[in-house]
Coordinates of C-alpha atoms and ligand atoms in Angstrom, one line a residue:
M18 CA -146.4 -222.5 -203.7
D19 CA -149.4 -220.5 -202.7
S20 CA -152.1 -222.1 -204.8
D21 CA -154.6 -219.3 -203.9
H22 CA -152.6 -216.5 -205.4
V23 CA -155.2 -215.8 -208.1
S24 CA -156.8 -212.8 -206.4
E25 CA -160.4 -211.7 -207.0
S26 CA -159.2 -208.4 -208.4
N27 CA -157.4 -209.9 -211.4
S28 CA -160.0 -212.6 -212.1
F29 CA -161.2 -211.4 -215.4
K30 CA -162.3 -212.9 -218.7
L31 CA -159.8 -212.4 -221.4
L32 CA -161.3 -212.3 -224.8
C33 CA -164.3 -211.4 -226.8
A34 CA -167.2 -213.8 -227.1
N35 CA -166.0 -215.7 -230.3
S36 CA -162.4 -216.2 -229.2
L37 CA -161.1 -219.3 -227.4
V38 CA -158.5 -219.7 -224.7
V39 CA -156.9 -223.0 -225.4
V40 CA -154.6 -224.6 -222.8
L41 CA -152.3 -227.4 -223.8
I42 CA -151.1 -229.5 -220.9
G43 CA -149.2 -232.8 -220.7
P44 CA -146.1 -234.4 -219.2
G45 CA -142.6 -233.4 -220.1
G46 CA -141.4 -234.9 -223.4
V47 CA -144.9 -235.4 -224.8
G48 CA -144.3 -232.9 -227.6
K49 CA -146.5 -230.0 -226.4
G50 CA -144.1 -227.4 -227.8
T51 CA -143.9 -229.1 -231.2
V52 CA -147.7 -229.5 -231.4
A53 CA -148.2 -225.9 -230.3
R54 CA -145.9 -224.7 -233.1
R55 CA -147.6 -226.9 -235.7
L56 CA -151.0 -225.5 -234.6
L57 CA -149.7 -222.0 -235.2
E58 CA -148.6 -222.9 -238.7
L59 CA -151.9 -224.6 -239.5
D60 CA -154.3 -222.1 -238.0
P61 CA -153.7 -218.3 -238.4
R62 CA -156.2 -217.6 -235.7
M63 CA -154.0 -219.0 -233.0
W64 CA -151.8 -216.7 -231.0
L65 CA -149.2 -218.4 -228.7
S66 CA -148.3 -216.7 -225.4
R67 CA -144.6 -216.5 -224.6
S68 CA -143.9 -217.5 -220.9
W69 CA -141.4 -216.2 -218.4
T70 CA -139.2 -218.8 -216.7
T71 CA -136.4 -218.8 -214.2
R72 CA -134.8 -222.0 -215.5
E73 CA -131.6 -221.9 -217.5
P74 CA -131.9 -222.2 -221.3
R75 CA -131.1 -225.7 -222.6
P76 CA -128.2 -226.2 -225.0
T77 CA -130.7 -227.1 -227.7
E78 CA -132.7 -223.8 -227.2
T79 CA -132.3 -220.6 -229.3
G80 CA -133.5 -218.2 -226.6
D81 CA -136.9 -217.5 -228.2
E82 CA -138.7 -220.3 -226.3
Y83 CA -139.2 -218.2 -223.2
F84 CA -138.3 -214.9 -221.6
F85 CA -135.5 -216.3 -219.5
V86 CA -135.4 -214.1 -216.3
T87 CA -133.8 -214.2 -212.8
R88 CA -135.9 -215.3 -209.8
N89 CA -135.8 -211.7 -208.5
A90 CA -137.2 -210.4 -211.7
F91 CA -139.9 -213.1 -211.7
E92 CA -140.8 -212.4 -208.1
D93 CA -141.1 -208.7 -208.7
A94 CA -143.5 -209.4 -211.6
V95 CA -145.6 -211.6 -209.3
A96 CA -145.7 -208.8 -206.8
Q97 CA -146.9 -206.5 -209.5
D98 CA -149.7 -208.9 -210.5
Y99 CA -148.2 -209.2 -214.0
F100 CA -149.1 -212.9 -214.6
Y101 CA -152.3 -214.4 -215.7
E102 CA -151.1 -217.6 -214.0
W103 CA -147.8 -218.9 -212.7
A104 CA -146.4 -222.0 -211.0
E105 CA -143.3 -223.5 -209.6
F106 CA -142.3 -226.7 -211.5
H107 CA -139.3 -228.8 -210.5
G108 CA -137.6 -225.9 -208.7
N109 CA -138.2 -223.3 -211.5
L110 CA -140.8 -220.6 -211.8
Y111 CA -143.0 -220.3 -215.0
G112 CA -145.6 -217.7 -215.7
T113 CA -147.9 -216.5 -218.5
P114 CA -148.0 -212.7 -218.8
R115 CA -151.6 -211.4 -219.0
P116 CA -152.3 -212.1 -222.7
N117 CA -152.9 -209.2 -225.0
P118 CA -153.6 -210.8 -228.4
P119 CA -154.6 -209.0 -231.5
D120 CA -158.4 -208.8 -232.1
D121 CA -160.2 -212.1 -233.0
R122 CA -157.3 -214.3 -232.2
D123 CA -157.5 -217.4 -230.1
V124 CA -155.0 -217.6 -227.3
L125 CA -152.9 -220.8 -226.9
L126 CA -151.1 -221.5 -223.7
E127 CA -148.6 -224.4 -223.4
I128 CA -148.3 -224.8 -219.6
E129 CA -148.2 -227.3 -216.7
V130 CA -151.2 -228.5 -214.8
E131 CA -151.2 -226.2 -211.8
G132 CA -151.2 -223.2 -214.2
A133 CA -154.1 -224.8 -216.1
R134 CA -156.0 -225.1 -212.9
Q135 CA -155.6 -221.3 -212.3
V136 CA -156.7 -220.5 -215.9
R137 CA -159.8 -222.6 -215.4
E138 CA -160.6 -220.8 -212.1
R139 CA -160.4 -217.4 -214.0
D140 CA -162.1 -218.5 -217.1
P141 CA -164.5 -221.6 -216.9
E142 CA -164.8 -221.5 -220.7
A143 CA -161.1 -222.1 -221.3
V144 CA -160.6 -225.3 -223.3
I145 CA -158.0 -227.6 -221.6
I146 CA -156.5 -230.3 -223.8
L147 CA -154.3 -233.0 -222.3
L148 CA -151.7 -234.3 -224.7
T149 CA -150.4 -237.8 -223.8
A150 CA -147.9 -240.2 -225.3
P151 CA -148.7 -243.7 -226.6
T152 CA -146.2 -245.2 -224.1
I153 CA -144.1 -244.1 -221.1
E154 CA -141.0 -245.5 -222.9
L155 CA -141.5 -243.0 -225.7
L156 CA -141.7 -240.1 -223.2
E157 CA -138.5 -241.2 -221.7
Q158 CA -136.8 -241.3 -225.1
R159 CA -138.0 -237.9 -225.9
L160 CA -137.0 -236.4 -222.6
R161 CA -133.5 -237.8 -223.1
G162 CA -133.3 -236.3 -226.6
R163 CA -133.6 -232.8 -225.2
G164 CA -130.2 -232.8 -223.5
D165 CA -131.4 -232.4 -219.9
H166 CA -129.2 -233.8 -217.0
E167 CA -129.9 -237.4 -216.0
E168 CA -131.0 -236.4 -212.5
H169 CA -133.5 -234.0 -214.0
I170 CA -134.8 -236.6 -216.5
L171 CA -135.4 -239.1 -213.6
R172 CA -137.3 -236.5 -211.6
R173 CA -139.5 -235.7 -214.6
L174 CA -140.3 -239.3 -215.2
D175 CA -141.2 -239.8 -211.6
S176 CA -143.8 -237.0 -211.7
T177 CA -145.2 -238.1 -215.1
R178 CA -147.9 -240.3 -213.8
R179 CA -149.1 -237.7 -211.3
E180 CA -149.2 -235.0 -214.0
I181 CA -151.3 -237.3 -216.3
E182 CA -153.7 -238.1 -213.5
R183 CA -154.2 -234.5 -212.5
G184 CA -154.4 -233.5 -216.2
R185 CA -157.2 -236.0 -216.7
Q186 CA -159.2 -234.6 -213.9
L187 CA -158.9 -231.1 -215.3
S188 CA -159.0 -231.5 -219.0
D189 CA -161.9 -231.3 -221.4
Y190 CA -160.2 -233.4 -224.1
E191 CA -157.3 -235.9 -224.3
V192 CA -155.3 -236.3 -227.4
V193 CA -152.6 -239.0 -227.9
N194 CA -149.5 -237.6 -229.6
D195 CA -148.8 -240.7 -231.7
D196 CA -148.0 -238.5 -234.7
I197 CA -147.6 -234.7 -234.7
E198 CA -149.7 -234.1 -237.9
R199 CA -152.6 -236.4 -236.7
A200 CA -152.6 -235.0 -233.2
S201 CA -152.5 -231.4 -234.4
H202 CA -155.4 -232.0 -236.8
Q203 CA -157.4 -233.6 -234.1
I204 CA -156.9 -230.6 -231.9
L205 CA -157.9 -228.3 -234.8
S206 CA -161.1 -230.2 -235.4
I207 CA -162.0 -230.0 -231.7
L208 CA -161.4 -226.2 -231.8
E209 CA -163.4 -225.8 -235.0
G210 CA -166.3 -227.7 -233.4
L211 CA -166.2 -225.4 -230.4
R212 CA -166.0 -222.2 -232.5
Q213 CA -169.2 -223.4 -234.4
S214 CA -171.1 -224.3 -231.2
R215 CA -170.1 -221.1 -229.4
R216 CA -170.8 -218.8 -232.3
I217 CA -173.3 -216.1 -231.4
P218 CA -176.2 -216.2 -234.0
S219 CA -176.3 -213.0 -236.0
Ligands
5GP9 P1 -139.7 -226.9 -219.7 O1 -138.7 -226.5 -218.6 O2 -139.6 -228.3 -220.0 O3 -139.7 -225.9 -220.9 O4 -141.2 -226.7 -219.1 C1 -141.6 -227.3 -217.9 C2 -143.1 -227.3 -217.8 O5 -143.5 -225.9 -217.5 C3 -143.8 -227.8 -219.0 O6 -144.9 -228.6 -218.6 C4 -144.3 -226.5 -219.6 O7 -145.5 -226.7 -220.4 C5 -144.6 -225.7 -218.4 N1 -144.7 -224.2 -218.6 C6 -144.1 -223.5 -219.6 N2 -144.5 -222.2 -219.5 C7 -145.4 -222.1 -218.5 C8 -146.1 -221.1 -217.9 O8 -146.1 -219.9 -218.3 N3 -146.9 -221.4 -216.8 C9 -146.9 -222.7 -216.3 N4 -147.8 -222.9 -215.3 N5 -146.3 -223.7 -216.8 C10 -145.5 -223.4 -217.9

């Protein structure tokens, strides 16, 4: 993939001063999606972006998880500069449309590490949180529970260590997902601290 596809012309800051751009990264099976959904329930300020992907829906998915599109449709959107960030991951394309949240909402992106790198390049103040699992065995168990093909699971496990290493270099915070409630509340308190410290004095 061309890692320099973030052009100068669309390098812009997303939101007003008091809003946050929160990027949740972490290896497959770590529970990013579940934690992201829990954050939305717990914090009405959070607004979750819905990504595009060229991968097939999983048997366990309802169709709301992504906009599932063809590679042609995705590539057309890239050509029209539609995405805030995009990346190829294990043979499929994933991208975040330029977010357009309601006023005063914080944007939550649940993406892989190359996309997070692009977000950081555009917005140095974006908060990148790496979610990790207590053990690799637990990750494997969770990946298997999603109904992916065995070959896909093995490839994902193979890249897990690299994803964690890259994630550590990029992230501002690391949160262990040993328990969804605990991890979600830890993230919320990180965000609350940031909101306080970034608040513009009136
Ligand atoms: P999955 O196929 O398991 O749903 O997602 C594979 C990886 O792509 C996950 O790490 C997920 O967070 C990431 N991903 C989902 N949406 C996006 C996106 O819009 N952009 C990028 N860069 N990664 C994404």
